[in-house]
Coordinates of C-alpha atoms and ligand atoms in Angstrom, one line a residue:
X1 CA 150.9 24.7 122.6
X2 CA 152.7 21.8 124.2
X3 CA 154.7 24.2 126.3
X4 CA 155.4 23.2 129.9
X5 CA 153.3 25.0 132.6
X6 CA 156.4 26.4 134.3
X7 CA 157.5 27.9 131.0
X8 CA 154.1 29.4 130.4
X9 CA 154.0 31.0 133.9
X10 CA 157.5 32.5 133.4
X11 CA 156.5 33.9 129.9
X12 CA 153.2 35.2 131.4
X13 CA 155.2 37.6 133.5
X14 CA 157.1 39.1 130.6
X15 CA 156.2 42.4 128.9
X16 CA 153.7 41.8 126.0
X17 CA 155.9 43.6 123.5
X18 CA 158.9 41.4 124.3
X19 CA 156.6 38.4 124.2
X20 CA 155.3 39.3 120.8
X21 CA 158.9 39.6 119.5
X22 CA 159.8 36.2 121.0
X23 CA 156.7 34.8 119.5
X24 CA 157.5 36.0 116.0
X25 CA 161.0 34.7 116.2
X26 CA 159.8 31.4 117.6
X27 CA 157.3 31.0 114.8
X28 CA 160.0 31.6 112.2
X29 CA 162.0 28.7 113.6
X30 CA 161.2 25.8 111.2
X31 CA 160.3 23.0 113.7
X32 CA 158.2 25.3 115.9
X33 CA 156.3 26.6 112.9
X34 CA 155.8 23.1 111.6
X35 CA 154.4 21.8 114.9
X36 CA 152.1 24.8 115.2
X37 CA 150.9 24.3 111.6
X38 CA 150.1 20.7 112.3
X39 CA 148.2 21.6 115.5
X40 CA 146.3 24.3 113.6
X41 CA 145.3 21.9 110.9
X42 CA 143.9 19.5 113.4
X43 CA 141.9 22.2 115.2
X44 CA 140.6 23.6 111.9
X45 CA 139.4 20.2 110.9
X46 CA 137.5 19.7 114.2
X47 CA 136.1 23.2 113.9
X48 CA 134.9 22.5 110.3
X49 CA 133.1 19.4 111.3
X50 CA 131.1 21.1 114.0
X51 CA 130.5 24.3 112.0
X52 CA 129.2 22.8 108.8
X53 CA 126.4 20.5 109.9
X54 CA 124.5 20.7 106.5
X55 CA 127.1 19.2 104.2
X56 CA 125.6 15.7 104.3
X57 CA 121.9 16.7 104.1
X58 CA 121.9 19.6 101.6
X59 CA 123.6 20.2 98.3
X60 CA 126.6 22.6 98.4
X61 CA 126.5 25.3 95.7
X62 CA 130.0 26.3 94.7
X63 CA 128.9 27.7 91.4
X64 CA 125.6 29.0 90.0
X65 CA 123.1 26.3 89.0
X66 CA 123.1 26.1 85.2
X67 CA 119.4 27.0 85.0
X68 CA 117.7 28.9 87.9
X69 CA 116.1 26.5 90.4
X70 CA 112.4 26.3 91.1
X71 CA 111.5 29.1 93.5
X72 CA 109.1 27.0 95.6
X73 CA 111.8 24.3 96.0
X74 CA 114.3 27.0 97.1
X75 CA 111.8 28.3 99.6
X76 CA 111.1 24.8 100.9
X77 CA 114.9 24.2 101.4
X78 CA 115.2 27.5 103.3
X79 CA 112.2 26.7 105.4
X80 CA 113.7 23.4 106.3
X81 CA 116.9 25.1 107.4
X82 CA 114.9 27.7 109.4
X83 CA 112.9 25.0 111.2
X84 CA 116.1 23.1 112.1
X85 CA 117.5 26.2 113.8
X86 CA 114.4 27.9 115.2
X87 CA 113.5 25.5 118.0
X88 CA 116.7 26.2 120.0
X89 CA 116.4 30.0 120.2
X90 CA 112.6 30.0 120.3
X91 CA 112.7 27.7 123.4
X92 CA 115.1 30.1 125.2
X93 CA 118.3 28.2 124.9
X94 CA 120.3 31.2 123.6
X95 CA 121.9 34.0 125.6
X96 CA 120.8 37.3 124.1
X97 CA 120.7 36.7 120.2
X98 CA 116.9 36.9 119.8
X99 CA 115.4 39.4 122.2
X100 CA 111.7 39.1 121.5
X101 CA 111.0 36.1 119.2
X102 CA 107.2 35.7 119.8
X103 CA 106.0 34.1 116.6
X104 CA 103.2 36.6 116.0
X105 CA 105.5 39.5 116.6
X106 CA 108.1 38.0 114.2
X107 CA 105.4 37.6 111.5
X108 CA 104.4 41.2 112.0
X109 CA 108.1 42.4 111.6
X110 CA 108.5 40.2 108.5
X111 CA 105.5 41.9 106.9
X112 CA 107.0 45.3 107.7
X113 CA 110.4 44.2 106.4
X114 CA 109.1 42.8 103.1
X115 CA 107.2 46.0 102.4
X116 CA 110.6 47.7 102.2
X117 CA 112.9 45.0 100.9
X118 CA 113.5 47.1 97.7
X119 CA 114.0 50.4 99.4
X120 CA 117.3 52.2 99.9
X121 CA 117.6 55.1 102.3
X122 CA 120.5 56.4 100.2
X123 CA 117.8 57.5 97.7
X124 CA 115.3 59.6 99.7
X125 CA 113.9 61.0 96.5
X126 CA 112.6 57.5 95.6
X127 CA 111.8 56.5 99.2
X128 CA 111.1 59.5 101.4
X129 CA 109.3 57.0 103.7
X130 CA 112.8 55.6 104.5
X131 CA 114.0 59.0 105.8
X132 CA 110.7 59.4 107.7
X133 CA 111.3 56.1 109.4
X134 CA 115.0 56.9 110.2
X135 CA 114.3 60.4 111.6
X136 CA 111.4 59.2 113.7
X137 CA 113.4 56.3 115.1
X138 CA 116.2 58.7 116.1
X139 CA 113.7 61.1 117.7
X140 CA 111.8 58.4 119.7
X141 CA 115.1 56.9 120.9
X142 CA 116.6 60.2 121.8
X143 CA 113.5 61.2 123.7
X144 CA 113.7 57.9 125.7
X145 CA 117.3 58.8 126.6
X146 CA 116.8 62.2 128.0
X147 CA 117.5 64.0 124.7
X148 CA 116.2 67.6 124.3
X149 CA 115.7 69.5 121.0
X150 CA 119.4 69.5 119.9
X151 CA 119.9 65.7 120.3
X152 CA 120.3 64.2 116.9
X153 CA 121.8 61.0 115.4
X154 CA 121.9 58.4 112.6
X155 CA 120.8 54.9 112.0
X156 CA 123.5 52.3 111.6
X157 CA 123.5 48.5 111.0
X158 CA 124.3 47.5 114.6
X159 CA 126.0 48.4 117.8
X160 CA 129.5 47.9 116.4
X161 CA 128.9 50.3 113.6
X162 CA 127.4 52.9 115.9
X163 CA 130.5 52.8 118.1
X164 CA 132.8 52.9 115.1
X165 CA 131.0 55.9 113.8
X166 CA 131.1 57.8 117.1
X167 CA 134.8 57.1 117.6
X168 CA 135.7 58.3 114.1
X169 CA 133.6 61.4 114.8
X170 CA 135.5 62.1 118.1
X171 CA 138.9 61.6 116.3
X172 CA 138.1 64.2 113.7
X173 CA 136.4 66.5 116.1
X174 CA 139.4 66.4 118.5
X175 CA 141.9 67.1 115.6
X176 CA 139.7 70.0 114.3
X177 CA 138.3 71.6 117.4
X178 CA 140.8 70.7 120.2
X179 CA 144.1 70.8 118.2
X180 CA 144.9 67.2 119.4
X181 CA 147.1 65.7 116.7
X182 CA 147.0 62.1 118.1
X183 CA 143.6 61.7 119.7
X184 CA 143.1 58.8 122.2
X185 CA 140.2 57.0 123.7
X186 CA 140.1 56.0 127.4
X187 CA 137.8 53.0 128.3
X188 CA 137.4 50.5 131.1
X189 CA 138.6 47.0 130.2
X190 CA 135.0 45.8 130.1
X191 CA 133.8 48.2 127.3
X192 CA 132.9 46.3 124.2
X193 CA 135.5 44.9 121.7
X194 CA 134.0 47.4 119.2
X195 CA 136.2 50.1 120.8
X196 CA 139.3 48.0 119.9
X197 CA 137.9 47.6 116.4
X198 CA 137.6 51.4 116.2
X199 CA 141.1 51.7 117.5
X200 CA 142.5 49.3 114.8
X201 CA 140.4 50.6 111.9
X202 CA 140.9 54.3 112.6
X203 CA 144.3 54.3 114.2
X204 CA 143.1 55.8 117.5
X205 CA 145.1 54.5 120.5
X206 CA 142.7 53.0 123.1
X207 CA 143.8 53.2 126.7
X208 CA 142.1 50.3 128.6
X209 CA 141.7 50.9 132.3
X210 CA 141.2 48.1 134.8
X211 CA 137.8 48.0 136.5
X212 CA 137.1 47.8 140.3
X213 CA 136.1 44.8 142.3
X214 CA 132.5 45.2 141.2
X215 CA 133.5 45.1 137.5
X216 CA 132.6 48.8 137.1
X217 CA 134.9 51.5 135.7
X218 CA 137.3 52.7 138.4
X219 CA 136.8 56.5 138.4
X220 CA 140.2 57.4 139.8
X221 CA 142.1 55.0 137.5
X222 CA 140.2 56.5 134.6
X223 CA 141.2 60.0 135.8
X224 CA 144.8 59.0 135.9
X225 CA 144.6 57.6 132.3
X226 CA 143.4 60.9 130.9
X227 CA 146.1 62.9 129.1
X228 CA 146.3 66.0 126.9
X229 CA 145.6 63.6 124.0
X230 CA 142.4 62.2 125.3
X231 CA 139.5 63.0 123.0
X232 CA 136.8 60.8 124.6
X233 CA 136.0 58.8 127.7
X234 CA 133.8 55.8 127.5
X235 CA 131.4 54.0 129.9
X236 CA 128.9 51.2 129.5
X237 CA 125.2 51.0 130.6
X238 CA 125.3 48.0 130.9
X239 CA 128.6 46.4 130.1
X240 CA 128.5 43.3 127.9
X241 CA 130.5 40.9 130.1
X242 CA 129.0 41.5 133.5
X243 CA 125.9 43.5 132.9
X244 CA 126.8 46.3 135.3
X245 CA 126.5 50.1 134.9
X246 CA 129.7 52.1 135.0
X247 CA 129.6 55.3 137.2
X248 CA 128.6 57.5 134.2
X249 CA 127.7 60.6 136.3
X250 CA 131.3 60.8 137.7
X251 CA 133.0 59.9 134.4
X252 CA 130.9 62.3 132.3
X253 CA 131.5 65.1 134.7
X254 CA 135.2 64.5 134.5
X255 CA 134.9 64.6 130.7
X256 CA 132.9 67.9 130.9
X257 CA 135.4 69.5 133.2
X258 CA 138.2 68.8 130.6
X259 CA 136.1 69.8 127.6
X260 CA 136.3 66.4 126.0
X261 CA 133.7 63.9 124.8
X262 CA 131.9 61.2 126.8
X263 CA 130.3 58.3 125.1
X264 CA 127.8 56.0 126.9
X265 CA 127.6 52.6 125.3
X266 CA 124.0 51.8 125.9
X267 CA 123.8 49.2 123.1
X268 CA 122.7 46.5 125.6
X269 CA 121.0 48.6 128.3
X270 CA 119.5 51.6 126.4
X271 CA 116.1 50.0 125.8
X272 CA 115.9 48.5 129.3
X273 CA 117.3 51.0 131.9
X274 CA 114.9 53.9 131.2
X275 CA 111.9 51.6 131.7
X276 CA 113.5 50.0 134.7
X277 CA 113.8 53.4 136.2
X278 CA 110.1 54.1 135.5
X279 CA 109.3 50.8 137.2
X280 CA 111.0 52.1 140.4
X281 CA 114.4 50.3 140.1
X282 CA 117.3 52.2 141.4
X283 CA 119.1 53.1 138.2
X284 CA 121.9 55.7 138.2
X285 CA 121.8 58.4 135.5
X286 CA 123.6 57.4 132.3
X287 CA 121.9 59.3 129.4
X288 CA 121.7 62.9 128.1
X289 CA 120.1 64.1 131.4
X290 CA 123.8 64.3 132.4
X291 CA 125.3 67.4 130.8
X292 CA 128.7 65.7 130.2
X293 CA 127.3 62.8 128.0
X294 CA 127.9 63.8 124.4
X295 CA 127.0 60.6 122.6
X296 CA 125.1 57.4 123.1
X297 CA 125.0 54.1 121.1
X298 CA 121.8 52.2 121.6
X299 CA 120.7 49.1 119.8
X300 CA 117.2 48.9 118.4
X301 CA 118.0 45.3 117.3
X302 CA 118.4 44.1 120.8
X303 CA 115.9 45.3 123.5
X304 CA 114.2 47.6 121.0
X305 CA 112.9 44.3 119.6
X306 CA 113.5 45.2 116.0
X307 CA 114.9 42.5 113.7
X308 CA 118.7 42.4 113.2
X309 CA 120.4 45.2 111.3
X310 CA 119.6 48.4 113.1
X311 CA 121.1 50.6 115.9
X312 CA 121.0 54.3 116.7
X313 CA 124.0 56.6 117.3
X314 CA 122.9 59.7 119.1
X315 CA 124.8 63.0 119.6
X316 CA 124.2 65.9 121.9
X317 CA 124.4 68.3 119.0
X318 CA 124.7 68.3 115.2
X319 CA 128.2 69.9 115.3
X320 CA 129.7 66.7 116.7
X321 CA 127.6 64.5 114.4
X322 CA 128.9 66.4 111.4
X323 CA 132.3 64.8 111.9
X324 CA 130.7 61.4 111.3
X325 CA 129.2 62.5 107.9
X326 CA 130.9 62.0 104.6
X327 CA 130.6 64.4 101.6
X328 CA 132.7 64.6 98.4
X329 CA 132.3 67.2 95.7
X330 CA 134.9 66.4 93.0
X331 CA 134.0 62.8 92.1
X332 CA 133.0 62.3 88.5
X333 CA 130.1 60.2 89.8
X334 CA 128.5 63.4 91.0
X335 CA 128.1 65.2 94.3
X336 CA 128.0 62.5 96.9
X337 CA 127.2 62.3 100.6
X338 CA 126.3 59.6 103.0
X339 CA 125.8 59.6 106.8
X340 CA 127.2 56.2 107.8
X341 CA 129.8 53.7 106.6
X342 CA 127.6 52.0 104.0
X343 CA 126.8 53.6 100.7
X344 CA 123.5 51.9 99.8
X345 CA 121.6 50.9 102.9
X346 CA 118.9 48.3 103.3
X347 CA 115.5 49.8 103.9
X348 CA 114.0 46.6 105.2
X349 CA 115.6 46.7 108.7
X350 CA 114.8 50.4 109.1
X351 CA 111.1 49.9 108.2
X352 CA 110.8 46.9 110.5
X353 CA 112.6 48.8 113.3
X354 CA 110.1 51.7 113.0
X355 CA 107.2 49.2 113.0
X356 CA 108.7 47.5 116.1
X357 CA 109.0 50.7 118.1
X358 CA 105.4 51.8 117.3
X359 CA 104.0 48.3 118.0
X360 CA 105.7 48.1 121.4
X361 CA 105.0 51.7 122.6
X362 CA 105.8 52.7 126.2
X363 CA 103.5 50.2 127.7
X364 CA 105.0 47.3 125.7
X365 CA 108.5 48.3 126.8
X366 CA 107.5 48.7 130.4
X367 CA 105.9 45.2 130.5
X368 CA 108.8 43.6 128.6
X369 CA 111.3 45.2 131.0
X370 CA 109.4 44.1 134.1
X371 CA 109.3 40.5 132.8
X372 CA 113.0 40.5 132.0
X373 CA 114.1 42.0 135.3
X374 CA 111.9 39.6 137.3
X375 CA 113.3 36.6 135.4
X376 CA 116.8 38.0 135.8
X377 CA 116.4 38.3 139.5
X378 CA 115.0 34.7 139.8
X379 CA 117.9 33.3 137.7
X380 CA 120.5 35.3 139.7
X381 CA 119.1 34.1 143.0
X382 CA 119.0 30.5 141.6
X383 CA 122.7 30.7 140.5
X384 CA 123.7 32.1 143.9
X385 CA 122.0 29.1 145.5
X386 CA 124.1 26.6 143.6
X387 CA 127.1 25.4 145.6
X388 CA 130.5 26.2 144.0
X389 CA 129.1 29.1 141.9
X390 CA 129.1 32.8 142.4
X391 CA 127.6 35.7 140.5
X392 CA 130.0 38.5 139.4
X393 CA 129.2 42.1 140.3
X394 CA 125.7 43.2 140.9
X395 CA 123.8 42.6 137.7
X396 CA 120.1 43.0 136.8
X397 CA 119.5 40.7 133.8
X398 CA 122.9 40.0 132.2
X399 CA 124.2 37.5 134.7
X400 CA 127.9 36.4 134.7
X401 CA 128.9 33.6 137.0
X402 CA 132.1 31.8 137.8
X403 CA 133.6 29.3 140.3
X404 CA 136.5 29.4 142.7
X405 CA 136.6 25.6 142.8
X406 CA 135.4 24.1 139.5
X407 CA 136.3 24.6 135.8
X408 CA 133.6 27.0 134.7
X409 CA 134.3 26.3 131.0
X410 CA 133.7 22.6 131.5
X411 CA 130.4 23.6 133.2
X412 CA 129.6 25.7 130.1
X413 CA 130.6 22.7 127.9
X414 CA 128.1 20.5 129.7
X415 CA 125.4 23.2 129.3
X416 CA 126.2 23.2 125.6
X417 CA 125.7 19.5 125.5
X418 CA 122.2 20.1 127.0
X419 CA 121.4 22.6 124.2
X420 CA 122.3 25.9 125.9
X421 CA 124.3 28.5 124.0
X422 CA 125.9 30.6 126.7
X423 CA 128.7 33.2 126.4
X424 CA 132.1 32.2 127.7
X425 CA 134.1 35.2 129.1
X426 CA 137.6 35.5 130.6
X427 CA 139.7 37.7 132.8
X428 CA 138.3 36.4 135.2
X429 CA 137.0 33.1 133.9
X430 CA 133.2 33.1 133.8
X431 CA 130.1 32.5 131.7
X432 CA 127.1 34.7 131.2
X433 CA 123.4 34.4 130.4
X434 CA 121.8 37.5 128.8
X435 CA 118.1 37.2 129.7
X436 CA 115.7 38.1 127.0
X437 CA 111.9 37.7 126.6
X438 CA 112.6 34.1 125.5
X439 CA 113.6 33.3 129.1
X440 CA 110.5 34.8 130.5
X441 CA 108.3 32.1 129.0
X442 CA 106.9 29.5 131.5
X443 CA 109.5 27.0 132.8
X444 CA 112.6 28.3 130.9
X445 CA 114.4 29.9 133.9
X446 CA 113.6 26.7 135.9
X447 CA 115.0 24.5 133.2
X448 CA 118.1 26.6 133.0
X449 CA 118.8 26.4 136.7
X450 CA 118.1 22.6 136.8
X451 CA 120.5 22.0 133.9
X452 CA 123.1 24.3 135.5
X453 CA 122.8 22.5 138.9
X454 CA 123.3 19.1 137.2
X455 CA 126.2 20.3 135.1
X456 CA 127.9 21.7 138.2
X457 CA 127.4 18.4 140.1
X458 CA 128.8 16.5 137.2
X459 CA 132.0 18.6 137.0
X460 CA 132.3 18.4 140.8
X461 CA 132.3 14.6 140.5
X462 CA 134.5 14.4 137.4
X463 CA 136.9 17.3 137.7
X464 CA 139.4 15.7 135.4
X465 CA 137.1 15.8 132.3
X466 CA 137.9 18.5 129.7
X467 CA 135.9 18.5 126.5
X468 CA 134.6 20.8 123.7
X469 CA 135.7 24.4 124.1
X470 CA 136.9 24.1 127.7
X471 CA 140.5 23.3 126.8
X472 CA 140.6 26.1 124.2
X473 CA 139.4 28.7 126.8
X474 CA 141.9 27.2 129.3
X475 CA 144.6 27.6 126.8
X476 CA 143.6 31.1 125.9
X477 CA 143.7 32.1 129.5
X478 CA 147.2 30.8 130.2
X479 CA 149.0 31.0 126.9
X480 CA 151.3 34.0 126.9
X481 CA 151.5 34.0 123.1
X482 CA 148.4 36.1 122.3
X483 CA 149.2 36.0 118.6
X484 CA 148.7 32.3 118.5
X485 CA 145.2 32.6 120.0
X486 CA 144.4 35.5 117.6
X487 CA 145.6 33.3 114.6
X488 CA 143.3 30.6 115.8
X489 CA 140.4 33.0 115.9
X490 CA 141.2 34.1 112.3
X491 CA 141.2 30.4 111.3
X492 CA 137.7 30.1 112.7
X493 CA 136.6 33.0 110.5
X494 CA 138.3 31.3 107.5
X495 CA 136.3 28.1 108.2
X496 CA 133.0 30.1 108.3
X497 CA 133.6 31.1 104.6
X498 CA 134.5 27.6 103.4
X499 CA 132.0 25.8 101.2
Ligands
PLP1 C1 127.5 46.8 125.4 C2 127.6 46.4 124.0 N1 128.1 47.3 123.1 C3 128.2 47.0 121.8 C4 127.8 45.8 121.3 C5 128.0 45.4 119.9 O1 126.7 45.3 119.2 P1 126.6 44.5 117.8 O2 126.8 43.1 118.1 O3 125.2 44.8 117.5 O4 127.5 45.1 116.9 C6 127.2 44.8 122.2 C7 126.8 43.5 121.7 O5 126.3 42.7 122.5 C8 127.1 45.2 123.6 O6 126.6 44.3 124.5

């Protein structure tokens, strides 16, 4: 911060390890640290103001109320909060986030949820219905993704947990079955951040491989990154940033030839692509129909239209899955086993997920997919028609766009001011809209394109303006000191937990 552009450029060419050492030494120099702390304090204050909108209007509870509050009054307050937040996502102003959101469907899910708010799948003796729901969700999902008899899985709390579970399983499988002492993962740069999280949590080195010009995994570059330590290759269908499908047939064949694992991350696309294929779209294979695919993560709480808190991790066979399971025999608390990271698990999300899959049925998923893909196509064509913008890659419904001439983050900022909550991406700088059923409602896509056109025109006429998050993204893209940006992100998390 405050560094001259020429210095930044020079530092940007240095080796990241050397940079990190310089950064640590620079931060330990009193005046540099002091200046940074002052900058951080200011940024944190600004963040706090925008992230805590209810401080003026509602009481803050730092301690328990002395006597319990009136239940109706609590519910009224919660309903007021819900109403303040609902209109934005309901009207389609969010990217992803709420994937179905039709009020009647939400009411139905809430009823299913509340029927099981007390259940815990860790205790199948008390709630055998929970294990019925879980096993049937796995079976229906596996069946949708080309699974035969041996395909099996587990229910997790979301895409990240599914990915973490699978990577932990590959690590232990590779050590046990392949004699690899330091197992590694190989993934395209565009694979989800959850793989970095797995790398950090479980000490599995992650080799990130640059993608090709279409933002898809580069098969030859992936081949070159494979070593005797590689336990698993990874591909996305579709990728979070640009919504494209990696060449899974080629990558999974490579993994099969080498006798290692291949994980398809279908968290975002798993409940769309099979139905798109049925509708006649040209979708390359990405699931268990390919013999080299050994596991798939697929999120019921996205395009499965279940409420938040469920995802499925599928394995080609139970041998691989067994490396995910946990069992302990010598604990004074008794014989203990659990399939995922949590001990006790909430039964509500599982029950509501089961209800969602049954209520949608094949026809429901086909219709939903058709609406989403048609809307995605209209939005994509609309963006391509706006001067100064271009679409990245060849996406279906997760549409990333950038600009060669204008500051795309300033355009995003103006969209934010108009109520839109889009995803800012970088390397290269761009923004994406993840189309959901919310955007298929009358007039939403048109409103998005109109607002986007106006925002682009404004930035074209006022290129000097930099407001909101635009300077932060600009800084993150140019600053060679990644640790500073990472510190800032952790400050953001600290602010979230402040009362
Ligand atoms: C491709 C992909 N993988 C994994 C995830 C992580 O899912 P979650 O946010 O449910 O943990 C996402 C989330 O958007 C995703 O798009």
